[in-house]
């Protein structure tokens, strides 16, 4: 079982050197994997009632990364 599982992280100071190395190793493994194509051949519409370029672009980027 992962020692960090089910624990709260409030500060980087809460992590040991081995915890940080483990987080970086997991992130490296995630980066190597191809993202899932969960939205292949799907159409997604976003309705924003307030102007928010940052939010709109975040949603558009996520949709594209998932194959939408």
Coordinates of N, CA and C in Angstrom, one line a residue:
X1 N 0.8 -1.2 0.0 CA 0.0 0.0 0.0 C 0.9 1.2 0.0
X2 N 0.5 2.2 -0.7 CA 1.2 3.5 -0.9 C 1.1 4.3 0.5
X3 N 2.2 4.7 1.0 CA 2.2 5.4 2.3 C 1.5 6.8 2.2
X4 N 1.4 7.4 1.0 CA 0.8 8.7 0.8 C -0.7 8.5 0.5
X5 N -1.2 7.3 0.3 CA -2.6 7.1 0.0 C -3.4 7.4 1.2
X6 N -4.5 8.1 1.0 CA -5.5 8.5 2.0 C -4.8 9.4 3.1
X7 N -3.9 10.2 2.7 CA -3.3 11.2 3.6 C -3.4 12.6 3.0
X8 N -3.4 13.6 3.8 CA -3.6 15.0 3.4 C -2.2 15.6 3.1
X9 N -2.1 16.3 2.1 CA -0.8 17.0 1.8 C -1.1 18.5 1.8
X10 N -0.5 19.1 2.8 CA -0.7 20.6 3.0 C 0.5 21.4 2.6
X11 N 1.7 20.7 2.5 CA 2.9 21.5 2.2 C 3.9 20.5 1.6
X12 N 4.8 21.0 0.8 CA 5.8 20.1 0.2 C 6.7 19.6 1.4
X13 N 6.8 20.3 2.5 CA 7.5 19.9 3.6 C 7.0 18.7 4.3
X14 N 5.7 18.3 4.0 CA 5.1 17.1 4.5 C 5.6 15.8 3.8
X15 N 6.4 16.0 2.7 CA 6.9 14.9 2.0 C 8.3 14.6 2.3
X16 N 8.6 13.3 2.3 CA 10.0 12.9 2.5 C 10.7 12.9 1.1
X17 N 12.0 12.7 1.1 CA 12.7 12.6 -0.2 C 12.2 11.5 -1.0
X18 N 12.0 10.3 -0.4 CA 11.5 9.2 -1.1 C 10.0 9.4 -1.6
X19 N 9.2 10.1 -0.9 CA 7.9 10.5 -1.3 C 7.9 11.3 -2.6
X20 N 8.8 12.3 -2.6 CA 9.0 13.2 -3.8 C 9.5 12.4 -5.0
X21 N 10.4 11.5 -4.8 CA 10.9 10.6 -5.9 C 9.8 9.7 -6.4
X22 N 9.0 9.2 -5.5 CA 7.9 8.4 -5.9 C 6.9 9.2 -6.8
X23 N 6.5 10.4 -6.4 CA 5.6 11.2 -7.1 C 6.2 11.5 -8.5
X24 N 7.5 11.8 -8.6 CA 8.1 12.1 -9.9 C 8.1 10.9 -10.8
X25 N 8.4 9.7 -10.2 CA 8.4 8.5 -11.0 C 7.0 8.2 -11.5
X26 N 6.0 8.4 -10.7 CA 4.6 8.1 -11.2 C 4.3 9.1 -12.3
X27 N 4.6 10.4 -12.1 CA 4.4 11.4 -13.1 C 5.1 11.1 -14.5
X28 N 6.3 10.6 -14.4 CA 7.0 10.2 -15.6 C 6.3 9.0 -16.3
X29 N 5.8 8.1 -15.5 CA 5.1 6.9 -16.1 C 3.8 7.4 -16.8
X30 N 3.1 8.3 -16.2 CA 1.9 8.9 -16.8 C 2.2 9.6 -18.1
X31 N 3.3 10.3 -18.1 CA 3.6 11.1 -19.3 C 4.0 10.2 -20.5
X32 N 4.5 9.0 -20.2 CA 4.8 8.1 -21.3 C 3.6 7.5 -21.9
X33 N 2.5 7.3 -21.1 CA 1.3 6.7 -21.6 C 0.6 7.6 -22.6
X34 N -0.1 7.0 -23.5 CA -1.0 7.7 -24.4 C -2.2 8.0 -23.7
X35 N -2.8 9.2 -23.8 CA -4.0 9.6 -23.1 C -5.2 8.8 -23.7
X36 N -6.1 8.4 -22.8 CA -7.3 7.6 -23.3 C -8.1 8.4 -24.3
X37 N -8.7 7.7 -25.3 CA -9.5 8.4 -26.3 C -10.9 8.2 -25.9
X38 N -11.3 8.8 -24.8 CA -12.7 8.6 -24.3 C -13.8 9.3 -25.1
X39 N -13.4 10.3 -25.8 CA -14.4 11.1 -26.5 C -14.4 10.9 -28.0
X40 N -13.8 9.8 -28.5 CA -13.7 9.6 -29.9 C -15.0 9.6 -30.5
X41 N -15.2 10.3 -31.6 CA -16.4 10.4 -32.4 C -17.6 11.0 -31.6
X42 N -17.2 11.7 -30.5 CA -18.3 12.4 -29.7 C -18.3 13.9 -29.9
X43 N -19.4 14.5 -29.7 CA -19.5 16.0 -29.8 C -19.8 16.5 -28.5
X44 N -19.0 17.5 -28.0 CA -19.3 18.1 -26.7 C -19.6 19.6 -26.9
X45 N -20.6 20.0 -26.3 CA -20.9 21.5 -26.3 C -20.7 22.1 -24.9
X46 N -20.2 23.3 -24.9 CA -20.0 24.0 -23.6 C -20.7 25.3 -23.7
X47 N -21.5 25.5 -22.7 CA -22.3 26.7 -22.6 C -21.8 27.5 -21.4
X48 N -21.3 28.7 -21.7 CA -20.8 29.6 -20.7 C -21.7 30.8 -20.6
X49 N -22.1 31.1 -19.5 CA -23.0 32.3 -19.3 C -22.3 33.5 -18.9
X50 N -21.0 33.4 -18.6 CA -20.2 34.5 -18.3 C -18.9 34.4 -19.1
X51 N -18.4 35.5 -19.6 CA -17.2 35.4 -20.5 C -16.0 34.9 -19.7
X52 N -15.3 33.9 -20.1 CA -14.2 33.3 -19.4 C -13.3 32.6 -20.4
X53 N -12.4 33.3 -21.0 CA -11.5 32.7 -22.0 C -10.7 31.6 -21.4
X54 N -10.2 31.8 -20.2 CA -9.3 30.7 -19.6 C -10.1 29.4 -19.4
X55 N -11.4 29.5 -18.9 CA -12.2 28.4 -18.6 C -12.5 27.7 -20.0
X56 N -12.9 28.5 -20.9 CA -13.3 27.9 -22.3 C -12.1 27.2 -22.9
X57 N -10.9 27.8 -22.8 CA -9.8 27.1 -23.4 C -9.4 25.9 -22.7
X58 N -9.6 25.9 -21.4 CA -9.3 24.7 -20.6 C -10.2 23.5 -21.0
X59 N -11.5 23.8 -21.1 CA -12.4 22.8 -21.5 C -12.1 22.3 -23.0
X60 N -11.8 23.2 -23.9 CA -11.5 22.8 -25.2 C -10.2 22.0 -25.3
X61 N -9.2 22.3 -24.5 CA -8.0 21.6 -24.5 C -8.2 20.2 -24.0
X62 N -9.0 20.1 -22.9 CA -9.3 18.8 -22.3 C -10.1 17.9 -23.3
X63 N -11.0 18.5 -24.0 CA -11.8 17.7 -25.0 C -10.9 17.2 -26.1
X64 N -10.0 18.0 -26.6 CA -9.1 17.6 -27.6 C -8.2 16.5 -27.2
X65 N -7.7 16.6 -26.0 CA -6.8 15.6 -25.4 C -7.5 14.3 -25.2
X66 N -8.8 14.3 -25.0 CA -9.5 13.0 -24.9 C -10.1 12.5 -26.2
X67 N -9.7 13.2 -27.3 CA -10.1 12.7 -28.6 C -11.4 13.2 -29.1
X68 N -12.0 14.2 -28.5 CA -13.2 14.8 -28.9 C -13.0 15.8 -30.1

